Coordinates of C-alpha atoms in Angstrom, one line a residue:
X1 CA 22.3 23.5 6.5
X2 CA 23.0 20.2 4.8
X3 CA 20.2 17.6 3.7
X4 CA 17.1 16.4 5.2
X5 CA 17.0 13.0 3.4
X6 CA 19.5 10.1 2.8
X7 CA 20.0 10.7 -0.9
X8 CA 21.0 14.3 -0.3
X9 CA 18.4 15.6 -2.7
X10 CA 16.2 17.8 -0.2
X11 CA 18.0 20.7 1.4
X12 CA 17.2 20.9 5.3
X13 CA 14.8 23.4 6.3
X14 CA 13.7 24.9 9.5
X15 CA 10.3 23.2 9.2
X16 CA 12.0 19.6 9.2
X17 CA 11.3 17.5 12.3
X18 CA 14.0 15.2 13.7
X19 CA 14.5 12.6 16.3
X20 CA 15.7 14.1 19.4
X21 CA 16.7 11.1 21.3
X22 CA 17.7 11.7 24.9
X23 CA 16.6 15.4 24.6
X24 CA 13.2 13.6 25.4
X25 CA 14.2 13.3 29.0
X26 CA 13.7 17.1 29.9
X27 CA 10.1 16.6 28.4
X28 CA 9.5 13.9 30.7
X29 CA 11.1 15.6 33.6
X30 CA 8.7 18.7 32.9
X31 CA 5.8 16.3 33.0
X32 CA 6.8 15.0 36.4
X33 CA 7.5 18.4 37.8
X34 CA 3.9 19.3 36.9
X35 CA 2.5 16.4 38.7
X36 CA 4.7 17.3 41.7
X37 CA 3.5 21.1 41.4
X38 CA -0.2 19.9 41.3
X39 CA 0.2 17.8 44.5
X40 CA -0.4 14.5 42.5
X41 CA 3.1 13.3 43.3
X42 CA 5.9 13.9 45.7
X43 CA 9.7 13.8 44.6
X44 CA 10.3 11.5 47.7
X45 CA 7.7 9.0 46.7
X46 CA 8.9 5.5 46.3
X47 CA 7.9 3.7 43.1
X48 CA 7.8 0.0 43.4
X49 CA 6.0 -2.2 45.9
X50 CA 2.6 -3.0 47.5
X51 CA 0.4 0.0 47.6
X52 CA 3.2 2.1 45.9
X53 CA 2.9 3.8 42.6
X54 CA 3.9 0.8 40.3
X55 CA 2.4 -2.0 42.3
X56 CA 1.4 -4.2 39.4
X57 CA 2.4 -7.9 39.8
X58 CA 4.0 -7.9 36.3
X59 CA 6.8 -5.6 37.7
X60 CA 6.9 -6.5 41.5
X61 CA 7.1 -10.3 40.8
X62 CA 10.2 -9.6 38.8
X63 CA 12.2 -7.8 41.6
X64 CA 15.0 -9.9 43.2
X65 CA 16.9 -7.0 44.8
X66 CA 15.0 -5.6 47.7
X67 CA 16.8 -2.2 47.3
X68 CA 14.7 -1.6 44.3
X69 CA 11.8 -0.9 46.8
X70 CA 13.8 2.1 48.1
X71 CA 14.0 3.8 44.6
X72 CA 12.3 7.2 44.7
X73 CA 11.0 9.7 41.9
X74 CA 14.1 11.9 42.7
X75 CA 16.5 8.8 42.1
X76 CA 14.9 8.2 38.7
X77 CA 15.1 11.9 37.7
X78 CA 18.7 12.2 38.9
X79 CA 20.0 8.8 37.4
X80 CA 20.7 7.4 40.8
X81 CA 18.2 4.5 40.8
X82 CA 21.1 1.9 41.4
X83 CA 21.5 0.4 38.0
X84 CA 24.8 1.1 36.0
X85 CA 24.2 0.3 32.3
X86 CA 27.9 0.8 31.6
X87 CA 28.7 -2.5 33.4
X88 CA 28.4 -5.5 31.0
X89 CA 25.6 -8.1 31.5
X90 CA 24.3 -11.2 29.8
X91 CA 27.3 -11.3 27.4
X92 CA 26.8 -7.7 26.1
X93 CA 29.2 -4.8 26.4
X94 CA 26.6 -2.7 28.2
X95 CA 23.5 -3.5 30.4
X96 CA 21.0 -1.1 28.7
X97 CA 18.4 -3.3 27.2
X98 CA 17.6 -0.9 24.4
X99 CA 20.8 -2.2 22.9
X100 CA 19.9 -5.8 22.6
X101 CA 16.2 -5.9 22.1
X102 CA 15.9 -9.5 20.5
X103 CA 17.7 -10.9 23.6
X104 CA 15.3 -9.1 26.0
X105 CA 12.2 -10.3 24.2
X106 CA 13.5 -13.8 24.0
X107 CA 14.6 -14.0 27.6
X108 CA 11.2 -12.5 28.7
X109 CA 9.1 -14.6 26.3
X110 CA 7.8 -11.5 24.9
X111 CA 6.8 -10.6 21.2
X112 CA 8.9 -8.5 18.9
X113 CA 9.6 -5.7 18.8
X114 CA 10.1 -5.6 22.5
X115 CA 7.9 -3.2 24.4
X116 CA 8.6 -0.7 27.1
X117 CA 7.0 -2.7 29.8
X118 CA 9.1 -5.7 28.9
X119 CA 12.2 -3.6 29.0
X120 CA 11.4 -2.5 32.5
X121 CA 10.6 -5.9 33.8
X122 CA 14.0 -7.1 32.3
X123 CA 15.9 -4.4 34.2
X124 CA 13.9 -5.2 37.4
X125 CA 15.2 -8.7 37.4
X126 CA 18.8 -7.2 37.6
X127 CA 20.6 -6.7 40.9
X128 CA 21.4 -3.2 41.6
X129 CA 25.0 -2.0 41.0
X130 CA 24.7 0.8 43.6
X131 CA 22.4 1.8 46.5
X132 CA 19.5 4.0 45.3
X133 CA 20.6 7.7 45.8
X134 CA 24.2 7.1 46.2
X135 CA 25.8 7.1 42.7
X136 CA 25.0 8.8 39.4
X137 CA 24.8 6.3 36.5
X138 CA 23.0 7.5 33.4
X139 CA 19.8 5.4 32.9
X140 CA 17.4 5.3 30.0
X141 CA 15.3 2.7 31.9
X142 CA 15.0 5.1 34.8
X143 CA 13.1 7.6 32.5
X144 CA 11.2 4.7 30.9
X145 CA 9.8 3.9 34.4
X146 CA 8.9 7.5 35.0
X147 CA 6.8 7.3 31.8
X148 CA 4.9 4.5 33.5
X149 CA 4.5 6.6 36.8
X150 CA 2.9 9.3 34.7
X151 CA 0.5 6.9 33.1
X152 CA -0.4 5.3 36.5
X153 CA -0.8 8.6 38.4
X154 CA -2.9 10.4 35.5
X155 CA -4.8 7.4 34.0
X156 CA -3.6 8.8 30.7
X157 CA -1.2 7.6 28.1
X158 CA 2.2 9.2 28.5
X159 CA 1.9 11.2 25.2
X160 CA -1.6 12.2 26.1
X161 CA -0.6 13.8 29.3
X162 CA 2.5 15.6 28.0
X163 CA 0.4 17.0 25.3
X164 CA -2.3 18.2 27.6
X165 CA 0.1 20.0 30.0
X166 CA 3.0 21.1 27.8
X167 CA 2.4 20.7 24.0
X168 CA -1.0 21.9 23.5
X169 CA -1.0 25.0 26.0
X170 CA 2.2 26.2 24.2
X171 CA 0.8 25.3 20.7
X172 CA 3.8 23.2 19.9
X173 CA 2.4 21.4 16.9
X174 CA 5.7 20.1 15.7
X175 CA 6.5 17.7 18.7
X176 CA 5.3 14.1 18.3
X177 CA 6.4 10.6 19.3
X178 CA 8.5 9.2 16.4
X179 CA 8.1 5.8 14.5
X180 CA 10.6 2.8 13.9
X181 CA 10.6 2.7 10.2
X182 CA 11.2 5.1 7.2
X183 CA 7.8 4.2 5.6
X184 CA 6.1 5.5 8.8
X185 CA 7.9 8.8 9.3
X186 CA 5.9 12.0 10.2
X187 CA 5.0 14.6 7.6
X188 CA 8.0 16.9 7.2
X189 CA 10.2 14.5 9.3
X190 CA 13.8 14.2 7.9
X191 CA 15.6 11.0 7.2
X192 CA 18.5 9.4 9.2
X193 CA 21.9 8.5 8.2
X194 CA 24.0 5.6 9.7
X195 CA 26.6 3.4 8.1
X196 CA 25.6 0.3 10.2
X197 CA 23.3 -2.6 9.7
X198 CA 22.0 -4.9 12.4
X199 CA 19.3 -7.7 12.9
X200 CA 15.9 -6.3 12.7
X201 CA 14.2 -5.7 16.1
X202 CA 11.1 -7.2 14.6
X203 CA 12.8 -10.7 14.8
X204 CA 12.4 -11.3 11.1
X205 CA 16.0 -12.4 10.7
X206 CA 16.6 -9.7 8.2
X207 CA 19.3 -7.3 8.3
X208 CA 18.3 -3.7 8.3
X209 CA 19.7 -0.2 8.5
X210 CA 20.5 0.5 12.3
X211 CA 18.5 3.7 12.4
X212 CA 15.4 2.0 10.7
X213 CA 14.3 -1.1 12.7
X214 CA 17.7 -2.0 14.4
X215 CA 16.2 -0.8 17.7
X216 CA 12.6 -0.1 18.8
X217 CA 12.2 3.6 18.9
X218 CA 8.5 3.2 19.7
X219 CA 9.5 1.5 23.0
X220 CA 11.5 4.6 24.2
X221 CA 8.7 7.2 24.7
X222 CA 9.6 8.7 28.0
X223 CA 13.5 8.6 27.3
X224 CA 14.0 9.0 23.7
X225 CA 11.0 8.6 21.2
X226 CA 10.2 12.3 20.7
X227 CA 10.7 14.0 17.4
X228 CA 10.5 17.8 16.9
X229 CA 11.5 21.0 15.1
X230 CA 14.3 23.1 16.5
X231 CA 11.9 26.0 16.7
X232 CA 9.3 24.1 18.9
X233 CA 12.1 22.9 21.3
X234 CA 13.3 26.4 22.0
X235 CA 9.9 27.6 22.7
X236 CA 9.4 24.7 25.2
X237 CA 12.7 25.7 26.9
X238 CA 11.5 29.4 27.1
X239 CA 8.5 28.1 29.0
X240 CA 10.5 26.5 31.9
X241 CA 13.5 28.9 31.8
X242 CA 12.8 30.9 34.8
X243 CA 13.3 34.1 32.9
X244 CA 11.0 36.9 31.8
X245 CA 11.3 36.3 28.1
X246 CA 8.2 34.1 27.8
X247 CA 5.4 33.1 30.4
X248 CA 6.6 29.9 32.3
X249 CA 4.2 27.0 32.7
X250 CA 5.8 25.9 36.0
X251 CA 6.2 27.9 39.1
X252 CA 9.6 29.4 39.9
X253 CA 10.0 27.0 42.9
X254 CA 9.1 23.9 40.7
X255 CA 11.6 25.1 38.1
X256 CA 14.2 25.5 40.8
X257 CA 13.5 22.1 42.1
X258 CA 13.9 20.6 38.6
X259 CA 17.3 22.2 38.1
X260 CA 18.8 21.8 41.4
X261 CA 22.0 19.5 41.2
X262 CA 21.9 16.0 42.6
X263 CA 24.0 15.2 45.8
X264 CA 25.5 12.4 43.9
X265 CA 26.9 14.6 40.9
X266 CA 26.9 18.4 41.0
X267 CA 26.3 18.7 37.1
X268 CA 23.2 16.4 37.2
X269 CA 19.8 17.9 37.9
X270 CA 16.4 16.4 37.2
X271 CA 16.2 15.8 33.4
X272 CA 18.9 18.4 32.8
X273 CA 22.6 18.9 33.2
X274 CA 23.6 22.1 35.0
X275 CA 26.7 24.1 35.9
X276 CA 27.7 27.0 38.1
X277 CA 27.1 29.4 35.3
X278 CA 23.5 28.7 35.5
X279 CA 23.4 26.8 32.1
X280 CA 21.0 24.1 31.7
X281 CA 21.4 21.6 28.9
X282 CA 20.8 18.1 27.6
X283 CA 22.3 16.1 24.6
X284 CA 20.9 13.1 22.7
X285 CA 22.3 10.3 20.6
X286 CA 20.9 7.4 18.6
X287 CA 22.1 5.8 15.3
X288 CA 21.4 8.6 12.7
X289 CA 20.7 11.3 15.4
X290 CA 22.7 13.7 17.6
X291 CA 21.1 16.6 19.3
X292 CA 21.8 19.4 21.8
X293 CA 19.6 21.8 23.6
X294 CA 20.5 24.4 26.2
X295 CA 19.3 27.4 28.2
X296 CA 22.1 29.7 29.3
X297 CA 22.3 31.8 32.4
X298 CA 22.9 34.9 30.0
X299 CA 19.5 34.4 28.3
X300 CA 20.4 32.5 25.2
X301 CA 18.6 29.3 24.1
X302 CA 19.3 26.9 21.4
X303 CA 18.2 23.5 19.7
X304 CA 20.6 21.9 17.4
X305 CA 19.3 18.7 15.6
X306 CA 21.3 16.4 13.4
X307 CA 20.4 13.4 11.3
X308 CA 23.8 11.7 11.7
X309 CA 26.3 11.1 14.5
X310 CA 29.9 10.2 15.1
X311 CA 30.3 7.2 17.4
X312 CA 33.4 7.5 19.7
X313 CA 34.7 10.7 17.9
X314 CA 35.6 13.2 20.7
X315 CA 36.3 15.8 18.2
X316 CA 32.9 15.6 16.8
X317 CA 31.3 16.2 20.2
X318 CA 33.8 18.9 21.1
X319 CA 32.8 20.6 17.8
X320 CA 29.1 20.2 18.7
X321 CA 29.5 21.8 22.1
X322 CA 31.4 24.6 20.6
X323 CA 29.1 25.4 17.7
X324 CA 26.5 27.4 19.5
X325 CA 29.1 29.3 21.5
X326 CA 30.8 30.1 18.1
X327 CA 27.5 31.6 16.7
X328 CA 26.9 33.6 19.9
X329 CA 30.6 35.1 19.7
X330 CA 30.0 36.1 16.1
X331 CA 26.9 38.2 17.0
X332 CA 27.6 41.8 17.5
X333 CA 24.1 42.9 18.0
X334 CA 20.8 40.8 18.6
X335 CA 18.0 41.7 16.3
X336 CA 14.7 42.5 17.9
X337 CA 12.9 40.0 15.8
X338 CA 10.3 37.3 16.9
X339 CA 10.4 34.3 14.6
X340 CA 7.8 32.2 16.3
X341 CA 4.7 31.6 14.1
X342 CA 1.0 32.1 15.0
X343 CA -0.2 29.8 17.8
X344 CA -3.4 28.5 15.8
X345 CA -3.6 27.6 12.1
X346 CA -6.6 27.9 9.9
X347 CA -9.1 25.0 10.2
X348 CA -12.4 23.5 8.9
X349 CA -11.5 23.6 5.2
X350 CA -14.4 22.8 3.1
X351 CA -15.4 23.1 -0.5
X352 CA -18.6 24.0 -2.6
X353 CA -18.4 22.5 -6.1
X354 CA -19.2 25.1 -8.7
X355 CA -18.6 23.1 -11.8
X356 CA -16.4 20.3 -13.2
X357 CA -13.4 22.7 -13.1
X358 CA -13.9 25.0 -10.1
X359 CA -14.9 25.2 -6.5
X360 CA -15.2 27.5 -3.7
X361 CA -13.1 26.9 -0.7
X362 CA -14.0 28.1 2.8
X363 CA -12.1 27.9 6.1
X364 CA -12.1 29.3 9.8
X365 CA -9.0 31.6 10.2
X366 CA -6.4 31.2 12.8
X367 CA -4.7 34.1 14.6
X368 CA -2.0 35.0 11.9
X369 CA -1.8 38.3 9.9
X370 CA -2.5 36.4 6.8
X371 CA -2.6 32.9 5.4
X372 CA -1.9 30.9 2.4
X373 CA -3.6 28.0 0.7
X374 CA -1.6 25.4 -1.3
X375 CA -3.0 22.6 -3.7
X376 CA -1.4 19.7 -5.4
X377 CA -2.6 16.7 -7.5
X378 CA -0.2 14.5 -5.4
X379 CA -1.7 12.3 -2.6
X380 CA 0.8 13.9 -0.1
X381 CA 2.6 17.2 0.3
X382 CA 6.4 17.2 -0.1
X383 CA 7.0 20.9 -0.4
X384 CA 6.1 23.7 2.0
X385 CA 6.5 27.5 2.4
X386 CA 9.7 28.7 3.8
X387 CA 9.9 31.4 6.5
X388 CA 11.0 34.8 5.2
X389 CA 9.7 34.1 1.6
X390 CA 6.7 35.7 -0.1
X391 CA 4.7 33.6 -2.6
X392 CA 2.6 34.8 -5.5
X393 CA -1.0 33.1 -5.5
X394 CA -3.2 32.5 -8.4
X395 CA -6.8 30.9 -7.9
X396 CA -6.2 29.4 -11.4
X397 CA -4.5 26.1 -10.4
X398 CA -1.0 25.8 -11.8
X399 CA -0.6 29.6 -12.3
X400 CA 0.7 30.6 -8.7
X401 CA 4.2 29.9 -7.3
X402 CA 5.1 26.3 -7.6
X403 CA 6.7 25.3 -4.2
X404 CA 8.1 22.3 -5.9
X405 CA 6.6 18.9 -7.2
X406 CA 3.6 20.5 -8.4
X407 CA 2.5 22.1 -5.2
X408 CA 1.0 25.5 -6.1
X409 CA 0.1 28.4 -4.0
X410 CA -3.7 29.2 -4.9
X411 CA -4.4 31.9 -2.2
X412 CA -2.4 34.3 -0.2
X413 CA -4.4 37.0 1.9
X414 CA -6.4 37.7 4.9
X415 CA -9.8 36.3 3.9
X416 CA -11.5 33.1 4.6
X417 CA -12.7 31.9 1.1
X418 CA -11.9 32.0 -2.5
X419 CA -12.8 30.2 -5.6
X420 CA -10.2 28.0 -7.4
X421 CA -10.5 27.0 -11.0
X422 CA -8.6 25.1 -13.8
X423 CA -9.2 21.8 -12.1
X424 CA -9.3 18.4 -13.6
X425 CA -12.6 16.5 -12.6
X426 CA -10.8 13.2 -13.0
X427 CA -8.2 14.1 -10.3
X428 CA -8.3 14.5 -6.5
X429 CA -6.6 17.6 -5.1
X430 CA -4.8 17.8 -1.8
X431 CA -5.5 21.1 0.0
X432 CA -3.9 22.7 3.0
X433 CA -3.4 26.1 4.5
X434 CA -0.9 27.9 6.9
X435 CA -1.2 31.0 8.9
X436 CA 1.6 33.4 9.0
X437 CA 2.8 36.4 10.8
X438 CA 4.1 39.5 8.7
X439 CA 4.6 42.5 10.8
X440 CA 7.1 44.8 12.5
X441 CA 7.8 42.1 15.1
X442 CA 9.0 39.8 12.2
X443 CA 10.7 42.6 10.5
X444 CA 8.0 42.3 7.8
X445 CA 9.0 38.8 7.0
X446 CA 6.6 35.8 6.8
X447 CA 6.9 33.3 9.5
X448 CA 4.5 30.3 8.7
X449 CA 2.8 28.1 11.1
X450 CA 3.1 24.5 9.4
X451 CA 2.2 22.4 12.4
X452 CA -1.6 21.6 13.2
X453 CA -2.4 22.2 9.6
X454 CA -5.4 20.4 8.1
X455 CA -5.2 18.5 4.9
X456 CA -8.2 17.9 2.8
X457 CA -8.7 15.8 -0.4
X458 CA -11.2 17.2 -2.8
X459 CA -12.6 16.5 -6.2
X460 CA -15.0 18.3 -8.4
X461 CA -16.7 15.3 -9.8
X462 CA -18.9 14.3 -7.0
X463 CA -22.4 14.4 -8.3
X464 CA -25.4 13.9 -6.1
X465 CA -28.5 12.4 -7.7
X466 CA -31.7 14.5 -7.6
X467 CA -34.3 12.6 -5.6
X468 CA -36.9 13.3 -8.4
X469 CA -34.9 11.0 -10.7
X470 CA -35.4 8.1 -8.3
X471 CA -39.1 8.5 -8.3
X472 CA -39.1 7.5 -12.1
X473 CA -38.0 4.0 -11.3
X474 CA -34.4 4.9 -12.3
X475 CA -31.5 3.7 -10.0
X476 CA -28.2 5.4 -10.0
X477 CA -25.4 4.1 -8.1
X478 CA -23.2 4.7 -6.2
X479 CA -24.9 7.9 -4.8
X480 CA -23.2 10.3 -4.6
X481 CA -21.4 9.4 -7.7
X482 CA -17.6 9.7 -8.4
X483 CA -16.1 9.6 -11.9
X484 CA -18.0 6.3 -12.9
X485 CA -21.6 5.3 -12.2
X486 CA -24.3 3.1 -13.4
X487 CA -28.0 3.7 -14.3
X488 CA -30.6 1.1 -14.3
X489 CA -34.3 1.5 -15.3
X490 CA -37.2 -0.8 -16.0
X491 CA -37.9 1.1 -19.3
X492 CA -37.6 -1.1 -22.4
X493 CA -36.1 0.2 -25.6
X494 CA -33.6 2.9 -26.4
X495 CA -33.6 6.2 -24.3
X496 CA -31.4 9.2 -24.0
X497 CA -29.3 9.9 -20.8
X498 CA -28.4 13.5 -19.9
X499 CA -26.3 14.2 -16.7
X500 CA -26.0 17.6 -15.1
X501 CA -23.8 18.6 -12.2
X502 CA -25.0 20.6 -9.3
X503 CA -24.4 23.9 -11.0
X504 CA -26.6 22.9 -13.9
X505 CA -23.8 22.2 -16.4
X506 CA -24.3 19.3 -18.7
X507 CA -21.6 16.9 -18.2
X508 CA -22.7 13.7 -20.2
X509 CA -25.0 12.9 -23.0
X510 CA -25.5 9.1 -24.1
X511 CA -27.8 7.1 -26.2
X512 CA -28.7 3.8 -24.6
X513 CA -30.4 0.7 -26.1
X514 CA -30.4 -1.5 -23.3
X515 CA -31.9 -1.7 -19.9
X516 CA -28.7 -0.9 -18.1

């Protein structure tokens, strides 16, 4: 419900991705638990120091409080590392360096926007507020450090490892690391709304919307950078819920460890908050973002993603907490319907030019019951199929269902090729395809796989030059040609030029009286 963009012109759809803020922390926890399960890491391992996990001089030389050498993986997971970001420092109302990126980069002599390693070094210079393991104090920096632990242990980038053990095995194609600026948003990503402006984290001196360049999202990877669809988030939770609904990717003992309460705070586990009802949850908050995921002891799972937030408004967060429970209380019977899409999308889209206005499209099928192909003259797609909706396809471009903004459905079926016509040879077409399920499990409604989709740009005007032509001392360039080309020959005098495309259709006749 609501709108996906700032201008309130694009209605929010299930396929939109949003920043998930601190809901990123359960993702990092799952990755750490996988390393523990594989024996690559122990929850009691200490993090900093000589011959420890993060033993780089860049970090160790910044440490002034020897208690930092006692911090363990468990302390970071449970927010008991010893830093308390709620206590003011350096003249700021908090001591979370993500809140004052320009100060951090200046004090550390680093470039803007401030990077994750610089943020970690800044906090390492601080004296701990508590002994490690003794006191719960929510810490973004603790999870940023865990991201560096993952990279050091695996010799992989944080995102690469998460993708290899979690996202790819579950076919979670709509979970990505987000970007700072509106111009760099992911395809199908929504836009964020905040009434505040602040100095740009890029150090330009400009005043920018808080949600777009006021903070460096790209330095928040392991604690707050992910974006996702609500659907993919729920599927992720099902894979670690210790229930039989969906196969888990972690062993039961590992999941039990992940969700076991901290001795410092009974409601804090490792990347999750928990209670005696066996509910696990996490919330997230950034300018322009508020999120809420949960797995309940009674078998419900949810993900709520919003592209706005209310700062300091208790009623807002009480309403957010009540929303899923109100939904559940309104359900009289739970329908036996599976709304998760196919796990693999169609791929390897290619085209064979048949003429100036037609081409044959081929692809490799995914694992859906069927698939649709869409085409547009625009350089990017802005409209997509919606779950539960059937579309009329036509191979005559412009005759099938228009999803909006001139994006037409040109194929809908179970095959792997068709011929599209009515194309303009002066234009380039953007082509994409999506698998869908439509069966008794989905109540015979279409459920589309939009993530991991290929986009292909194709034009019918590419014309390759016959090698026999070149033997007659005729030079044609560029080769292959596209829309415009030049012909040179040593022949003196007027001559007739006839150009044919690959299907033998004459596409140009020209009399020339010069050498070029």
